mmCIF file of C-alpha atoms in Angstrom:
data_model
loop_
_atom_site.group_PDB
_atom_site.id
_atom_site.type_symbol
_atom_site.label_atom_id
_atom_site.label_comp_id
_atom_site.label_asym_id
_atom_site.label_seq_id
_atom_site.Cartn_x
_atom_site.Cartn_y
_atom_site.Cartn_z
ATOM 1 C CA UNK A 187 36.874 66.027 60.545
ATOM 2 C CA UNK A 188 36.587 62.614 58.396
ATOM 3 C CA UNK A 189 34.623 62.516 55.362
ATOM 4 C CA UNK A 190 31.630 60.241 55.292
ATOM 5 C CA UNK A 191 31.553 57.792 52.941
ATOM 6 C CA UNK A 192 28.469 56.802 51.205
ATOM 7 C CA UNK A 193 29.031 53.331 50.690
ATOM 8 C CA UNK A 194 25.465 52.530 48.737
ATOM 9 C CA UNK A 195 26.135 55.291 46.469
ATOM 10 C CA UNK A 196 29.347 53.842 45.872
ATOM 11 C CA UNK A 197 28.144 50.305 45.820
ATOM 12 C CA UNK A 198 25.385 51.272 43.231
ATOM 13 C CA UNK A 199 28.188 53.227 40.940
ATOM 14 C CA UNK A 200 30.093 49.554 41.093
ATOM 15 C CA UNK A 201 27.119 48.014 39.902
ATOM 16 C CA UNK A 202 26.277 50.370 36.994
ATOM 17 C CA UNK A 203 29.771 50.546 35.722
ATOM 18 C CA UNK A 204 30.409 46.479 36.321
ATOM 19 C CA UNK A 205 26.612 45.779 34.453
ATOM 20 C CA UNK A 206 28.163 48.805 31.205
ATOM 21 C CA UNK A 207 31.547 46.114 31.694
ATOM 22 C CA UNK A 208 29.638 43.118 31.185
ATOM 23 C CA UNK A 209 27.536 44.471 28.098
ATOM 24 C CA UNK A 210 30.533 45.695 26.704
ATOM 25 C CA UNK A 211 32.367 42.277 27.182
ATOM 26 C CA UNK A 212 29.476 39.901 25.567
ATOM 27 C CA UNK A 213 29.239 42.344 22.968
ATOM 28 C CA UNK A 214 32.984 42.563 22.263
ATOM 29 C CA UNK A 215 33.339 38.600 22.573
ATOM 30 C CA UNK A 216 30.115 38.252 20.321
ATOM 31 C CA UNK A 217 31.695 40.271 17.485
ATOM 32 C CA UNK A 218 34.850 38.424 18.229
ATOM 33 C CA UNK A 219 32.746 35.110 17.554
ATOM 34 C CA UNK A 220 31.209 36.522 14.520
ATOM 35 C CA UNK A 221 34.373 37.184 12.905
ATOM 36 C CA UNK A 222 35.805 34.110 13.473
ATOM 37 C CA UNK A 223 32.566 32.124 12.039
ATOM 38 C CA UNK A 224 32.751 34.747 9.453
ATOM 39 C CA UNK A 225 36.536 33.805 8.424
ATOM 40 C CA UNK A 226 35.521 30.331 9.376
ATOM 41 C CA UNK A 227 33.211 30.236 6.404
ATOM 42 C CA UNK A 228 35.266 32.446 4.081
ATOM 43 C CA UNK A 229 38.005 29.594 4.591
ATOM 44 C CA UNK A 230 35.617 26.775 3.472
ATOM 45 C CA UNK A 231 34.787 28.624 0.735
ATOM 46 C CA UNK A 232 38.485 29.161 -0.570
ATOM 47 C CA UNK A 233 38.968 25.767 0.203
ATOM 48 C CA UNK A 234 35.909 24.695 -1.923
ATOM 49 C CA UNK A 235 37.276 27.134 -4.398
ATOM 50 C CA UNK A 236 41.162 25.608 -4.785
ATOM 51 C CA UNK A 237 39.542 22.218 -4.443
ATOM 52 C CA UNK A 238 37.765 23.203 -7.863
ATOM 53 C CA UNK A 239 40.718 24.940 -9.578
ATOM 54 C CA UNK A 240 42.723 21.974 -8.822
ATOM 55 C CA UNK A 241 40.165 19.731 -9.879
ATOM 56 C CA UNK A 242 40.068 21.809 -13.515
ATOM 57 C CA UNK A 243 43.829 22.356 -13.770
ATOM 58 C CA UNK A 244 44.170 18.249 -14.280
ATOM 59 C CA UNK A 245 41.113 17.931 -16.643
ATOM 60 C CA UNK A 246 42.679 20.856 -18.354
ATOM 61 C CA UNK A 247 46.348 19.137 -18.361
ATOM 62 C CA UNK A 248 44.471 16.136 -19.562
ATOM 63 C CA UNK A 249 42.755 17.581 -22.362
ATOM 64 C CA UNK A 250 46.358 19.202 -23.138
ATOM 65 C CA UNK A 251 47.711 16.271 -22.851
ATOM 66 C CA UNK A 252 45.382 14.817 -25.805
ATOM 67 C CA UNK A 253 45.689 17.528 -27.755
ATOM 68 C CA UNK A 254 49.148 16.781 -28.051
ATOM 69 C CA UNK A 255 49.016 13.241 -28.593
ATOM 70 C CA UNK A 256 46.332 14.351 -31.677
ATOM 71 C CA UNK A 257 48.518 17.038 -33.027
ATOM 72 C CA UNK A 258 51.515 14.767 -32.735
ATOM 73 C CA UNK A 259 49.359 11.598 -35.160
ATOM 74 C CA UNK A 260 48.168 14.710 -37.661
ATOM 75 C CA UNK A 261 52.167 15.730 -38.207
ATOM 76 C CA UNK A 262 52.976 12.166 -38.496
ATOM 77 C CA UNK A 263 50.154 11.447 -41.110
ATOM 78 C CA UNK A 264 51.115 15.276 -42.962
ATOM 79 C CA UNK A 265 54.578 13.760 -43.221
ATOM 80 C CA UNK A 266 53.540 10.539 -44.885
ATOM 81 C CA UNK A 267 51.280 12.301 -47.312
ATOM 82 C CA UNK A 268 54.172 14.720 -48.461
ATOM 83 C CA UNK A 269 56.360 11.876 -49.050
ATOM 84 C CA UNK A 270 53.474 10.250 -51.095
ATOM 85 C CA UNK A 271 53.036 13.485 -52.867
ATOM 86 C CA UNK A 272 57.188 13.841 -53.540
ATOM 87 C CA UNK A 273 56.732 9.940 -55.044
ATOM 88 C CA UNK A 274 54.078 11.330 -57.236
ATOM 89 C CA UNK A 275 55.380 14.356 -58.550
ATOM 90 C CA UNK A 276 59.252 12.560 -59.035
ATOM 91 C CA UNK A 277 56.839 10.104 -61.449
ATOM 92 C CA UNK A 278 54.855 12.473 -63.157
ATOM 93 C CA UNK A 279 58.162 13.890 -64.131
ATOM 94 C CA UNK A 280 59.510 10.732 -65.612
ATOM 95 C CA UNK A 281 56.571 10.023 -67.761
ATOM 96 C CA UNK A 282 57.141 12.420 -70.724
ATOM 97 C CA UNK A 283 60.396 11.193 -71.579
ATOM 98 C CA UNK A 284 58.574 7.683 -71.430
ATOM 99 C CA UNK A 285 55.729 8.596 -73.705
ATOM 100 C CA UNK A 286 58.532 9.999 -75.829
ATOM 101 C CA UNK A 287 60.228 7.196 -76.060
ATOM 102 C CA UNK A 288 57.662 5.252 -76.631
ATOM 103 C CA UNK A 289 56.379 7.226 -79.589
ATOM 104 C CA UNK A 290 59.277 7.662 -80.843
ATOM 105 C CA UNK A 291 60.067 3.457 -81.537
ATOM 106 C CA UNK A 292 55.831 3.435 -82.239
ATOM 107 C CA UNK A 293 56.941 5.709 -84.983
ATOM 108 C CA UNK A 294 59.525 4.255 -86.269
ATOM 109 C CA UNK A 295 57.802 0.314 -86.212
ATOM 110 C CA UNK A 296 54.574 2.162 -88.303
ATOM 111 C CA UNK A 297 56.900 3.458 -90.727
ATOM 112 C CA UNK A 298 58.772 0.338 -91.897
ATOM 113 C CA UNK A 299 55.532 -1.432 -91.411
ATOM 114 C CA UNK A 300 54.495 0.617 -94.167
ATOM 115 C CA UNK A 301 57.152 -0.123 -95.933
ATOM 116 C CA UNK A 302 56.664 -3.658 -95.914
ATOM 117 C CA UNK A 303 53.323 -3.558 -95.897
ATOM 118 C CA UNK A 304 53.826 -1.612 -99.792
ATOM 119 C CA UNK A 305 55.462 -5.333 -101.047
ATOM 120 C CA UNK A 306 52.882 -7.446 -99.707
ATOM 121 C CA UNK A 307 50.187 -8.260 -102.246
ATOM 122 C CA UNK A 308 48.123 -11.299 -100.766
ATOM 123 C CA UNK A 309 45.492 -9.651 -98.138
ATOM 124 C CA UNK A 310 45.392 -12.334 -95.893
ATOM 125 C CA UNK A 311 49.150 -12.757 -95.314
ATOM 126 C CA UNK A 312 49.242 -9.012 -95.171
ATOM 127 C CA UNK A 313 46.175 -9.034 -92.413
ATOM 128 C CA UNK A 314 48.698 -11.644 -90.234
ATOM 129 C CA UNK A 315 51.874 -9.600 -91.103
ATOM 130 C CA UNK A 316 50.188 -6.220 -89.864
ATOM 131 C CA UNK A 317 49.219 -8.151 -86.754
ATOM 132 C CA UNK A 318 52.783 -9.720 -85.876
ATOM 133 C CA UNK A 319 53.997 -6.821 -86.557
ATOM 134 C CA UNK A 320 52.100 -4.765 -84.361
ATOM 135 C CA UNK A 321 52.890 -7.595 -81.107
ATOM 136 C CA UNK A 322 57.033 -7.553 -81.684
ATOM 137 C CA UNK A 323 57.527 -4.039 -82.577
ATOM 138 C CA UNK A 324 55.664 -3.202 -79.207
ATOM 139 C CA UNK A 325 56.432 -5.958 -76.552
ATOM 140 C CA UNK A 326 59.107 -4.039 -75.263
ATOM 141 C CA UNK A 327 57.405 -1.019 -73.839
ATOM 142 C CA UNK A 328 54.559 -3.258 -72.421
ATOM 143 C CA UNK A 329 56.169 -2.783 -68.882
ATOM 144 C CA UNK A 330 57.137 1.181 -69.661
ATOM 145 C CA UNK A 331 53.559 2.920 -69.018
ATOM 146 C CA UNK A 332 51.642 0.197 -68.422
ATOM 147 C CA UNK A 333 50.739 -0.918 -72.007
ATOM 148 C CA UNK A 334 49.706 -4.771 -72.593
ATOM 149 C CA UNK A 335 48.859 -6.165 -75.913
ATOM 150 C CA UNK A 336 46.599 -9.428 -76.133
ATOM 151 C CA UNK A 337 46.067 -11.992 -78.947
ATOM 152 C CA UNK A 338 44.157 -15.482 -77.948
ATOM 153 C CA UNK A 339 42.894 -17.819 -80.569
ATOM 154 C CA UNK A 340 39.135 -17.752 -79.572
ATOM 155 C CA UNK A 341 38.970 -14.141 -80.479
ATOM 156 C CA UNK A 342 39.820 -14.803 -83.834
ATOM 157 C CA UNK A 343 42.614 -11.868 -84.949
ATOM 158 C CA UNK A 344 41.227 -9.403 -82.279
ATOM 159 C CA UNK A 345 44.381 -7.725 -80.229
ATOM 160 C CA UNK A 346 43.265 -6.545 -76.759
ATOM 161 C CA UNK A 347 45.399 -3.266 -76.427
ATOM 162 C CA UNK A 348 44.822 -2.977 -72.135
ATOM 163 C CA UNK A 349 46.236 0.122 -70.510
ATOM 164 C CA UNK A 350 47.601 0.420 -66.449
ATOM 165 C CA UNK A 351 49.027 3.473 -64.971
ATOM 166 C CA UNK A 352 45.870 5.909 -66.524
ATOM 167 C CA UNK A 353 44.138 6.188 -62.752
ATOM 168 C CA UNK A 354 45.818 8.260 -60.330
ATOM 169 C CA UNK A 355 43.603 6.759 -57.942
ATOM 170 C CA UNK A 356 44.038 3.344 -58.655
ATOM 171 C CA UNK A 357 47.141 2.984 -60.937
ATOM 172 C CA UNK A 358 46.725 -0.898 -61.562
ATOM 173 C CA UNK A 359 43.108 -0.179 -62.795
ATOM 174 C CA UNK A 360 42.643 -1.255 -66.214
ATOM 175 C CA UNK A 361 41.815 0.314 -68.830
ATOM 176 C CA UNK A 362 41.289 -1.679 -72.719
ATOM 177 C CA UNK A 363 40.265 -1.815 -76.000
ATOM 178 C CA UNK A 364 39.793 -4.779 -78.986
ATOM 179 C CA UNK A 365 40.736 -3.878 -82.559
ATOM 180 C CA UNK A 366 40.765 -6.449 -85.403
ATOM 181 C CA UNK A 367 41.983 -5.925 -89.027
ATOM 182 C CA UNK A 368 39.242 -6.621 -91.180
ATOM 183 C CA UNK A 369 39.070 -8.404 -94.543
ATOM 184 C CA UNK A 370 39.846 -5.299 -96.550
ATOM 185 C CA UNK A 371 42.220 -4.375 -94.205
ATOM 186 C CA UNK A 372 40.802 -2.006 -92.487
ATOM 187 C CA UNK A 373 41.266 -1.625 -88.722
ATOM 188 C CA UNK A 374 37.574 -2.185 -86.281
ATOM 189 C CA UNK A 375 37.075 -1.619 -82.803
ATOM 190 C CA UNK A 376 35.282 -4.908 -81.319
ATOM 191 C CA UNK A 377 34.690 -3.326 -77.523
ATOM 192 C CA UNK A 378 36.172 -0.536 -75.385
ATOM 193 C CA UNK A 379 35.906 -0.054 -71.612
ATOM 194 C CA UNK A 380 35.168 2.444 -70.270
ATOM 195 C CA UNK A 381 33.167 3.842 -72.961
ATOM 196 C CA UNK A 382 35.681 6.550 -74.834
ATOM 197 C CA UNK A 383 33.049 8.716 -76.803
ATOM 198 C CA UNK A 384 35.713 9.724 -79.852
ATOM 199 C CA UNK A 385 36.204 6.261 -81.043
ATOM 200 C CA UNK A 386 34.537 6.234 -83.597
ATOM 201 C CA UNK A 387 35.709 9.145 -84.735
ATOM 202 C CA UNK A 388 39.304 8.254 -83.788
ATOM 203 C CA UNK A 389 38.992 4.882 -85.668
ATOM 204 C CA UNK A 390 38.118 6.813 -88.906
ATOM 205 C CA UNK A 391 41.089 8.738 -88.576
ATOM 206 C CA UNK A 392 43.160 5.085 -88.165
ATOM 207 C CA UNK A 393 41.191 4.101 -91.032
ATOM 208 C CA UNK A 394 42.054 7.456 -93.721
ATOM 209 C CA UNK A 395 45.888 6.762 -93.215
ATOM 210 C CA UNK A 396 46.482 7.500 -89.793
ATOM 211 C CA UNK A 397 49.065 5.178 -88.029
ATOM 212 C CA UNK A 398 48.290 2.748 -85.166
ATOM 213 C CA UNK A 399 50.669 4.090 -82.433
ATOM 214 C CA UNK A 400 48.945 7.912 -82.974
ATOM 215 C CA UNK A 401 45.781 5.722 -82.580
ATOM 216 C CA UNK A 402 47.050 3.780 -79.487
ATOM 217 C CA UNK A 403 48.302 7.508 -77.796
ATOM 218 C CA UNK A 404 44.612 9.198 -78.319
ATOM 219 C CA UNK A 405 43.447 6.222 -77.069
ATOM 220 C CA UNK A 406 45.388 6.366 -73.599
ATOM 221 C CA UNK A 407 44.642 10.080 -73.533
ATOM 222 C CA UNK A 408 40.836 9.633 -73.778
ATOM 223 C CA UNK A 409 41.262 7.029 -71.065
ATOM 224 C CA UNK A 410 42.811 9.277 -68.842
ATOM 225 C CA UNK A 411 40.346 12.380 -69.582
ATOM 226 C CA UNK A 412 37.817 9.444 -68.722
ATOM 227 C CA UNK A 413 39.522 8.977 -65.533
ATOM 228 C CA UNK A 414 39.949 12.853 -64.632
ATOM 229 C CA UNK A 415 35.923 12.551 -65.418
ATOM 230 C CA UNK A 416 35.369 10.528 -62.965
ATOM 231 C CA UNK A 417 37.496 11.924 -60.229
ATOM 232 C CA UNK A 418 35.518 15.366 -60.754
ATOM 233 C CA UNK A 419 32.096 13.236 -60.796
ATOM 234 C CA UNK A 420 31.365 14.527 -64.410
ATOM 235 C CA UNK A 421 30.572 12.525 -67.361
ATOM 236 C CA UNK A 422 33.197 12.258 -70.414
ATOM 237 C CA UNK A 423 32.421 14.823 -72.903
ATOM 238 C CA UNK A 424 32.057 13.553 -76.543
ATOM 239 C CA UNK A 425 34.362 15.018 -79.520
ATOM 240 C CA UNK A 426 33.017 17.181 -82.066
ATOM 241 C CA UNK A 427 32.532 16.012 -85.409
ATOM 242 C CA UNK A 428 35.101 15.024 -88.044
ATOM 243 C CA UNK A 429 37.197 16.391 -88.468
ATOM 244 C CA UNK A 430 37.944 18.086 -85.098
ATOM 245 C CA UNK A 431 40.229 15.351 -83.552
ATOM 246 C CA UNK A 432 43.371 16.900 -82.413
ATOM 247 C CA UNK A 433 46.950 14.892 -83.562
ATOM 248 C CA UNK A 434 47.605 13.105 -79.986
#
């Protein structure tokens, strides 16, 4: 005998299991959806993200990029100062056989000016003499260190002693004094710039048998303490009394 088959049962079994189908389709296609905005939006944001790692890789290149160019000016300007400083030092090494030299013939003019000066009885002609002397015996070496003797008939028989080559910082900067032999034949300082503190004390020393060319050296060495002074924003310290003056 043939089953009977209960065709609303079945019908209603269709229903329920196409109705769990459908469910279970929006829901799958729903997460589907979700995941794809999901990586949608994660993509935008990596996107944003290289777009701003890009964006600081060239400011970063460019700020390299300067850096370089700055680093590159400072080696150029290191080099020119240690070529300035190699000038320097190869002229500070020359100088002491110059000031020796220049002693040396300062020396040698003081002592047969002495000699001559022993012979000479008349004070005026020996006033003129010691003057005349003084500008030939020591024209020579004006050029050597910088040392320039001046004599002009308005200041009477003053000789301008002027100094270059004292300030490192300014080598052409002057630096002078005026001395004129007096009637007894003694030597006077008439001005002096900048002010040297010891000259007084150094002109007594000129003045109690000293000779002019250890007068002229303490001179040039005040001047350049005076200058070191400066450069270290202090003020020249004055010498002690006589007779504290060091041979220069």
């Amino acid at each position: 005998m043939a089953t009977r088959i209960d065709l609303s049962a079945l019908q209603r079994q269709l229903d329920a299991f196409q109705s769990r189908f459908t469910a279970w389709a929006q829901r799958t296609v729903g997460g589907a959806e979700s995941l794809r905005d999901g990586h949608l939006a994660r993509l935008r944001e990596f996107q944003t993200a290289i777009r701003s790692l890009e964006q600081q890789r060239r400011e970063l290149e460019q700020r390299a990029a300067q850096v370089q160019e700055r680093l590159a000016s400072e080696d150029s300007e290191l080099a020119d100062l240690q070529e300035e400083l190699s000038r320097i030092q190869e002229e500070q090494g020359r100088l002491p056989t110059l000031v020796a030299e220049v002693a040396e013939a300062l020396e040698a003019e003081a002592a047969a000016f002495a000699r001559q000066e022993a012979a000479l009885s008349n004070q005026e002609a020996l006033k003129e003499h010691k003057l005349g002397a003084l500008h030939q015996a020591l024209a020579m070496y004006q050029q050597r260190l910088g040392l320039a003797f001046q004599h002009g008939e308005a200041d009477g028989d003053q000789l301008h002693v002027v100094f270059t080559q004292v300030d490192p910082r300014d080598p052409a900067r002057p630096f002078r004094f005026s001395v004129q032999v007096c009637a007894d034949n003694t030597y006077a300082v008439q001005s002096c710039e900048p002010a040297v503190p010891a000259v007084a004390q150094l002109l007594a020393q000129l003045n109690s048998g000293g000779s002019f060319s250890q007068f002229v050296r303490c001179m040039r060495r005040e001047f350049q303490a005076a200058a070191r002074a400066e450069l270290g924003g202090e003020a020249p310290v004055a010498a002690a009394a006589a007779p504290a003056v060091p041979a220069c």
